[in-house]
GROMACS .gro file of C-alpha atoms in nm:
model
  276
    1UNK     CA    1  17.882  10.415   8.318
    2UNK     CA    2  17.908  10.795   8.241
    3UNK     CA    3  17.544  10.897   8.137
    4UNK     CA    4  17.524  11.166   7.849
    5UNK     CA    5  17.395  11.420   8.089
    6UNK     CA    6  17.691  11.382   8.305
    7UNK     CA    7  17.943  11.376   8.038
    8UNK     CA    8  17.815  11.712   7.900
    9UNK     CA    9  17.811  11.840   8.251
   10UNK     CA   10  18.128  11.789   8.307
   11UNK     CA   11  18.276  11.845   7.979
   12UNK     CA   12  18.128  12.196   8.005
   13UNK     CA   13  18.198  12.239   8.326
   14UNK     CA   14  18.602  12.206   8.239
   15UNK     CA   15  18.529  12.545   7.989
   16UNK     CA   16  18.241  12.731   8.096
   17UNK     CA   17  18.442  13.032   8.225
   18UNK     CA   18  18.543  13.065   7.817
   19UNK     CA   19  18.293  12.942   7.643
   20UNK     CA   20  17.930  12.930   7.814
   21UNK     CA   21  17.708  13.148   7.974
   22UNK     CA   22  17.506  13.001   8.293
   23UNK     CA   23  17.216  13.025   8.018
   24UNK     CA   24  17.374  12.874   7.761
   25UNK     CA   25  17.509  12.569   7.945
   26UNK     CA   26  17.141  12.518   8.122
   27UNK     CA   27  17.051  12.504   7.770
   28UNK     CA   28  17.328  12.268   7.648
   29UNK     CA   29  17.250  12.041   7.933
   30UNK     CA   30  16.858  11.997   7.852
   31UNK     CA   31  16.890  12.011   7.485
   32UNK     CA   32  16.738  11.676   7.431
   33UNK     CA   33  16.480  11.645   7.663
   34UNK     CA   34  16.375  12.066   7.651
   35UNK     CA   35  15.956  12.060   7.543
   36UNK     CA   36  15.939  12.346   7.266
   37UNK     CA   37  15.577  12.501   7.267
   38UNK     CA   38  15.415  12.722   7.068
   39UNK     CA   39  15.152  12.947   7.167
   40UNK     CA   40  14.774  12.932   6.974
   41UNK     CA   41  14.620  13.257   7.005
   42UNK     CA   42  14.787  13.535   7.191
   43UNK     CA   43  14.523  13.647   7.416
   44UNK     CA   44  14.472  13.862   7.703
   45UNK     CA   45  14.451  13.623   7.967
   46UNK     CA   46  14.738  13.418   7.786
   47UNK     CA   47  14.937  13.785   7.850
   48UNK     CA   48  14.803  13.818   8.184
   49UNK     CA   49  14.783  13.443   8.309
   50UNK     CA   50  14.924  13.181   8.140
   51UNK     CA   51  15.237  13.323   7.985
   52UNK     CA   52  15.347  13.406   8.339
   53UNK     CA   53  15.280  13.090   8.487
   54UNK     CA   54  15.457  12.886   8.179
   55UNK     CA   55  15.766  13.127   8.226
   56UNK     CA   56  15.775  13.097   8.601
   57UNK     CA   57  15.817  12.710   8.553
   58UNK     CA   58  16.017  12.689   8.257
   59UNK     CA   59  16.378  12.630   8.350
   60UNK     CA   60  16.256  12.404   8.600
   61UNK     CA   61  16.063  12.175   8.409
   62UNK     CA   62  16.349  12.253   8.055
   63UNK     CA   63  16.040  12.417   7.870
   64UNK     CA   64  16.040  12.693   7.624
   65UNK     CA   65  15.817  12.940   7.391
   66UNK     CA   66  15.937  12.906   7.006
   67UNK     CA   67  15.678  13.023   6.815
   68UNK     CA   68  15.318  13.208   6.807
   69UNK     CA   69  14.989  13.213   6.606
   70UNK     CA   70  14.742  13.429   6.574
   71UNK     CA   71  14.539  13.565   6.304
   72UNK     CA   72  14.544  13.923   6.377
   73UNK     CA   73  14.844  14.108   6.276
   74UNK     CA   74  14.836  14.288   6.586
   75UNK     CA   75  14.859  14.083   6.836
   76UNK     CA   76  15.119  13.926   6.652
   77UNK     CA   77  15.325  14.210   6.652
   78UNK     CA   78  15.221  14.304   7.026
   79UNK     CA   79  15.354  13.956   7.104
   80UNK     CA   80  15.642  13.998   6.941
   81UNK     CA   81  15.721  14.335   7.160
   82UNK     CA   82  15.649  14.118   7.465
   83UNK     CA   83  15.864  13.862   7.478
   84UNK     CA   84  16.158  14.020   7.301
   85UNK     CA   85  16.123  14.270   7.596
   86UNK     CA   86  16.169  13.968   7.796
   87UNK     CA   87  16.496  13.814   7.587
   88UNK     CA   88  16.272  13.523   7.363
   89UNK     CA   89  16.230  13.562   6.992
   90UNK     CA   90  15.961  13.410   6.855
   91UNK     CA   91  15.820  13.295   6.502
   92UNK     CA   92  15.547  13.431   6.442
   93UNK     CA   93  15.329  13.245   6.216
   94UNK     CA   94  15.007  13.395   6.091
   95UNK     CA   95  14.780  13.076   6.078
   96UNK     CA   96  14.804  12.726   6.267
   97UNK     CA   97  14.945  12.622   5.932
   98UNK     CA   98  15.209  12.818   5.903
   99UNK     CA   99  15.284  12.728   6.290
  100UNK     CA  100  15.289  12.365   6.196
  101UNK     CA  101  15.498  12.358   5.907
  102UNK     CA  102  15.745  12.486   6.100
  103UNK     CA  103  15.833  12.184   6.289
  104UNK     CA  104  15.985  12.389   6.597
  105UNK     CA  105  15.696  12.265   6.842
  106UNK     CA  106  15.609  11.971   7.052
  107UNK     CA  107  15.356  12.141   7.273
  108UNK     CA  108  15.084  12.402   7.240
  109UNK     CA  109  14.894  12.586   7.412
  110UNK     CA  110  14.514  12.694   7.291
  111UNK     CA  111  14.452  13.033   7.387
  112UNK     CA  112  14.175  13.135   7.148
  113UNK     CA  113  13.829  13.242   7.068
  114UNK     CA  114  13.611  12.964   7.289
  115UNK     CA  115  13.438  12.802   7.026
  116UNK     CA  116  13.750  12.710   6.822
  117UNK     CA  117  13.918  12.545   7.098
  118UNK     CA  118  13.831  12.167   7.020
  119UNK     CA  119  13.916  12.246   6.613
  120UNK     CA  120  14.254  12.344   6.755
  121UNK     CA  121  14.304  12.094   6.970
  122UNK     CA  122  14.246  11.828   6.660
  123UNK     CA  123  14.472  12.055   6.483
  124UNK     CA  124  14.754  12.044   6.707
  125UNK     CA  125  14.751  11.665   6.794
  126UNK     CA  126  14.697  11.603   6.417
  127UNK     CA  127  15.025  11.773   6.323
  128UNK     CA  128  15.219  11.548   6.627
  129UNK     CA  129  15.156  11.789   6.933
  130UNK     CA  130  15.077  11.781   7.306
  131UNK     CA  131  14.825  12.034   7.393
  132UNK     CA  132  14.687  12.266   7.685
  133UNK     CA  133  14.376  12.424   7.609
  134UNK     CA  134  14.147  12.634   7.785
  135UNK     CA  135  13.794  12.562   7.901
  136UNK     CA  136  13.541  12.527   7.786
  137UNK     CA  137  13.709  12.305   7.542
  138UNK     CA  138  13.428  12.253   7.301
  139UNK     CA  139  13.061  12.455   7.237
  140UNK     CA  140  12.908  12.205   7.056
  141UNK     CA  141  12.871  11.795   7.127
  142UNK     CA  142  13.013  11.786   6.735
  143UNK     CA  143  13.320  11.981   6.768
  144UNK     CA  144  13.373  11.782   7.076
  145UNK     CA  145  13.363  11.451   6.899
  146UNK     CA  146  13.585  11.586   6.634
  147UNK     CA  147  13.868  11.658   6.898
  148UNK     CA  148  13.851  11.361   7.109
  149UNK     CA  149  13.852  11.114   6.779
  150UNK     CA  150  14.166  11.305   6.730
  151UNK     CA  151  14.301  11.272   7.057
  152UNK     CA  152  14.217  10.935   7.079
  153UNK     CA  153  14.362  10.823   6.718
  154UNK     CA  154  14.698  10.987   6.783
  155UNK     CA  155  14.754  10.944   7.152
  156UNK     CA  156  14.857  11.273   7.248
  157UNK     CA  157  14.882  11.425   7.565
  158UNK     CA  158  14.602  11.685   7.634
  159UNK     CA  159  14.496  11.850   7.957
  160UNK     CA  160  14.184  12.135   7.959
  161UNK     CA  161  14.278  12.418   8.182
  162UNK     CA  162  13.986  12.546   8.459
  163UNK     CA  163  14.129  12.726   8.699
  164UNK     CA  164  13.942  12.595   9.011
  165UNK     CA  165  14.230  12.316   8.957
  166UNK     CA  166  14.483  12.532   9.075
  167UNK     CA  167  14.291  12.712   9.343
  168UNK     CA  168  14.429  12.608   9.685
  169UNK     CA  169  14.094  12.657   9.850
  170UNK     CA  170  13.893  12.400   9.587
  171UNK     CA  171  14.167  12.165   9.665
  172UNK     CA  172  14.149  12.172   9.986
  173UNK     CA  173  13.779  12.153   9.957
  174UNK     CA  174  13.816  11.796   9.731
  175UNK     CA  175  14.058  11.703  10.026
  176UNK     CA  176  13.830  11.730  10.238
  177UNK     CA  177  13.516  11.571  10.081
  178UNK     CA  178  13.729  11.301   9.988
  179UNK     CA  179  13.821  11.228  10.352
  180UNK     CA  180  13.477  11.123  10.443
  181UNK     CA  181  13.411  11.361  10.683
  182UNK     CA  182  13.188  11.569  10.484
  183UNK     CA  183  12.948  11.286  10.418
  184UNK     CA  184  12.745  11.138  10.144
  185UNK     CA  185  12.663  11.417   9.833
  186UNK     CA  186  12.340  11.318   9.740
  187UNK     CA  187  12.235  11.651   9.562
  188UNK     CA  188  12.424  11.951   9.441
  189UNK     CA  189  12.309  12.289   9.421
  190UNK     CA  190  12.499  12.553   9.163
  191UNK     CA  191  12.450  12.946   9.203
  192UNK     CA  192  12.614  13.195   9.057
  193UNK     CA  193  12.474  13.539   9.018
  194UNK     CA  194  12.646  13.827   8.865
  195UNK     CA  195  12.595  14.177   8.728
  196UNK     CA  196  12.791  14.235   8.521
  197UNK     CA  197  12.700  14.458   8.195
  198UNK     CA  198  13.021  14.566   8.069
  199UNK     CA  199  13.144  14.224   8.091
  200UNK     CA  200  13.255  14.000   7.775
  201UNK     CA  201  13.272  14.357   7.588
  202UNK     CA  202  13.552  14.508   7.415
  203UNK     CA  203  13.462  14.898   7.331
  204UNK     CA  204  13.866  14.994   7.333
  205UNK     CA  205  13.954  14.713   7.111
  206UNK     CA  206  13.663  14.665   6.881
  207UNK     CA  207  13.797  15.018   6.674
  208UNK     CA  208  14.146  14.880   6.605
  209UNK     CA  209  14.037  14.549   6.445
  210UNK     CA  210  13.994  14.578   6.074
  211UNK     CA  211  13.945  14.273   5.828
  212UNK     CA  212  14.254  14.362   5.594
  213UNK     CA  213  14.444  14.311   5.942
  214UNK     CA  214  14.332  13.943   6.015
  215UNK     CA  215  14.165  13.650   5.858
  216UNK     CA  216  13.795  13.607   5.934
  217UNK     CA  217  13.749  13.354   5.726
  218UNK     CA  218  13.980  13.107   5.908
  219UNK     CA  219  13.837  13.291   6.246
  220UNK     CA  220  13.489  13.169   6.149
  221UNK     CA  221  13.640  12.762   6.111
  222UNK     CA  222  13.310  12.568   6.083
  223UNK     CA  223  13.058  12.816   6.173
  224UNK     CA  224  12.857  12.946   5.909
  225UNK     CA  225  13.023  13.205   5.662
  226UNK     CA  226  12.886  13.569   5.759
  227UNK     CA  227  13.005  13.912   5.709
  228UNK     CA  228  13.284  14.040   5.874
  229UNK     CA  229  13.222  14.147   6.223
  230UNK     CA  230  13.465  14.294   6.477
  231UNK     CA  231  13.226  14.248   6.763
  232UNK     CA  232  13.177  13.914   6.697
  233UNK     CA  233  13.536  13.859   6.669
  234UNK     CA  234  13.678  14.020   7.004
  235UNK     CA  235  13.319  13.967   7.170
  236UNK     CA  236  13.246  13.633   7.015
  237UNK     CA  237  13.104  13.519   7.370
  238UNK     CA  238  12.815  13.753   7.327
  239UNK     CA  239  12.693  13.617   6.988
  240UNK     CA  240  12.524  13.305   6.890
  241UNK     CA  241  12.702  13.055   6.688
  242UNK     CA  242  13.032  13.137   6.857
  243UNK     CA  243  12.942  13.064   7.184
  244UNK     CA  244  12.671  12.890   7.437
  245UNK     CA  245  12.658  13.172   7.659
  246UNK     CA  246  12.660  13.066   8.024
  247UNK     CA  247  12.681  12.718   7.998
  248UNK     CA  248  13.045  12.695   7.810
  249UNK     CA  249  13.146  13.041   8.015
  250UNK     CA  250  13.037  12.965   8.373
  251UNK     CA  251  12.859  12.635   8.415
  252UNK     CA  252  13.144  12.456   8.282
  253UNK     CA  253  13.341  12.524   8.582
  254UNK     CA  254  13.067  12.446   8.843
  255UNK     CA  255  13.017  12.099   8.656
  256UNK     CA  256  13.380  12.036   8.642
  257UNK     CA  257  13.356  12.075   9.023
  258UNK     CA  258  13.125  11.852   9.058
  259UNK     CA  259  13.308  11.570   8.868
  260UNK     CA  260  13.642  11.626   9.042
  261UNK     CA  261  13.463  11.669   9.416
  262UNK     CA  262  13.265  11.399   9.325
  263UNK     CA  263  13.430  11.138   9.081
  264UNK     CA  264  13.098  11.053   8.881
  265UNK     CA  265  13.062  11.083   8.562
  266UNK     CA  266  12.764  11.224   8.526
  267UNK     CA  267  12.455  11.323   8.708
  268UNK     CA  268  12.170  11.063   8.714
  269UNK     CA  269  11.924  11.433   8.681
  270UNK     CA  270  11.957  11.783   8.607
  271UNK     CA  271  11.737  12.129   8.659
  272UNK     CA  272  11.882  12.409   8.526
  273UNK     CA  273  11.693  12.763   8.526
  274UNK     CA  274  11.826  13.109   8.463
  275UNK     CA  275  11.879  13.357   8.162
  276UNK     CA  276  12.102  13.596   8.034
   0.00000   0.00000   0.00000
């Protein structure tokens, strides 16, 4: 029996030198089965890391960007410069709302401020999609709870992003651990010492953000209602209630280390010391 893939194969193949373009067929071909994803938050890492990996991998796997949200008008419109530049239009939506009630996405990916990344995750699965989100996925224990209730009452795929996952020398690492030949982990030890004082700041940005140009009430989600605050917008991982400081920005990827080298599920004690 002639499958529908193969009888749109070859019925396009019989008049692609008229009608399609090697793009346009590919897209013909996968129409069904392509994953359209929007993008939460247009970041700079999203820019720098994620966007690029998603695009190297997309006609592969039949995935594609369709829309964008972000608060700030700018980065909307920077966005919108960027991928044109690179042949995709976009809708750009100006809340998650607006991104939702557009019905052009079964996939997102969470690319914003750290502390609203479980609140968009519960968003996303809410309104029917699959989600990628960046560590640390939560800040609190509460918002945590709030996004895996969510996850777990609508059954949606969702998959928190570290990048140790991806490194080829922490994989070979858990390879190796996992062979036996390393031995029984009875204890681990976690170090990481930095200096750092410019980092986490945003002195070139901070300027351009103004309040008319975003929406700081929707940035603040369930955090206490202040005063609008560019600093704590673009350098919310400096400021108390928007983020735990090291624990949610380093610590979560040493612990996730130690679950995935180790398989537990917790440690039986912890001693933590340090400061910032």
């Amino acid at each position: 029996m002639t499958t529908r893939r193969e009888f749109i194969r070859n019925a396009a193949l019989g008049t692609a030198a008229v009608t399609f373009s090697a793009n346009s067929y590919a897209r013909i071909l996968g129409a069904n089965d392509r994953i359209r994803v929007g993008i939460v938050g247009f970041s700079d890492r999203f820019r720098s890391s994620l966007s690029p990996a998603f695009l190297s991998l997309a006609d592969e796997l039949n995935f594609e960007f369709t829309a964008l949200s972000d608060l700030w008008s700018i980065r909307r419109e920077e966005a919108d410069k960027f991928y044109k530049s690179r042949g995709i239009t976009l809708r750009l939506a100006r809340n998650n709302e607006e991104l939702y009630n557009g019905k052009d996405t079964d996939a997102v990916i969470v690319s914003t401020a750290d502390f609203q990344h479980a609140l968009h995750c519960a968003e996303a699965v809410n309104a029917g999609c699959d989600v990628y989100c960046e560590k640390p996925f939560a800040e609190t224990m509460a918002d945590a709870r709030i996004a895996l209730e969510a996850v777990q009452q609508t059954g949606k795929i969702v998959q928190i992003g570290s990048q140790r996952r991806s490194a080829a020398n922490y994989i070979a690492a858990d390879q190796y651990i996992k062979s036996g030949k390393f031995g029984k982990i009875v204890m681990v030890e976690m170090t990481w010492n930095v200096n750092q004082p410019g980092r986490w700041r945003r002195p070139n940005v901070v300027p351009r953000l103004r309040e008319a140009d975003t929406d700081w009430n929707r940035f603040q989600m369930n955090r206490p209602p202040t005063a609008f605050d560019a600093r704590k917008y673009l350098e919310f991982r400096l400021f108390w209630p928007y983020s735990s400081g090291i624990p949610g920005q380093w610590m979560a990827h040493q612990i996730d280390t130690v679950h995935w080298f180790t398989d537990l599920a917790h440690p039986r004690t912890v001693v933590a010391n340090g400061g910032i």
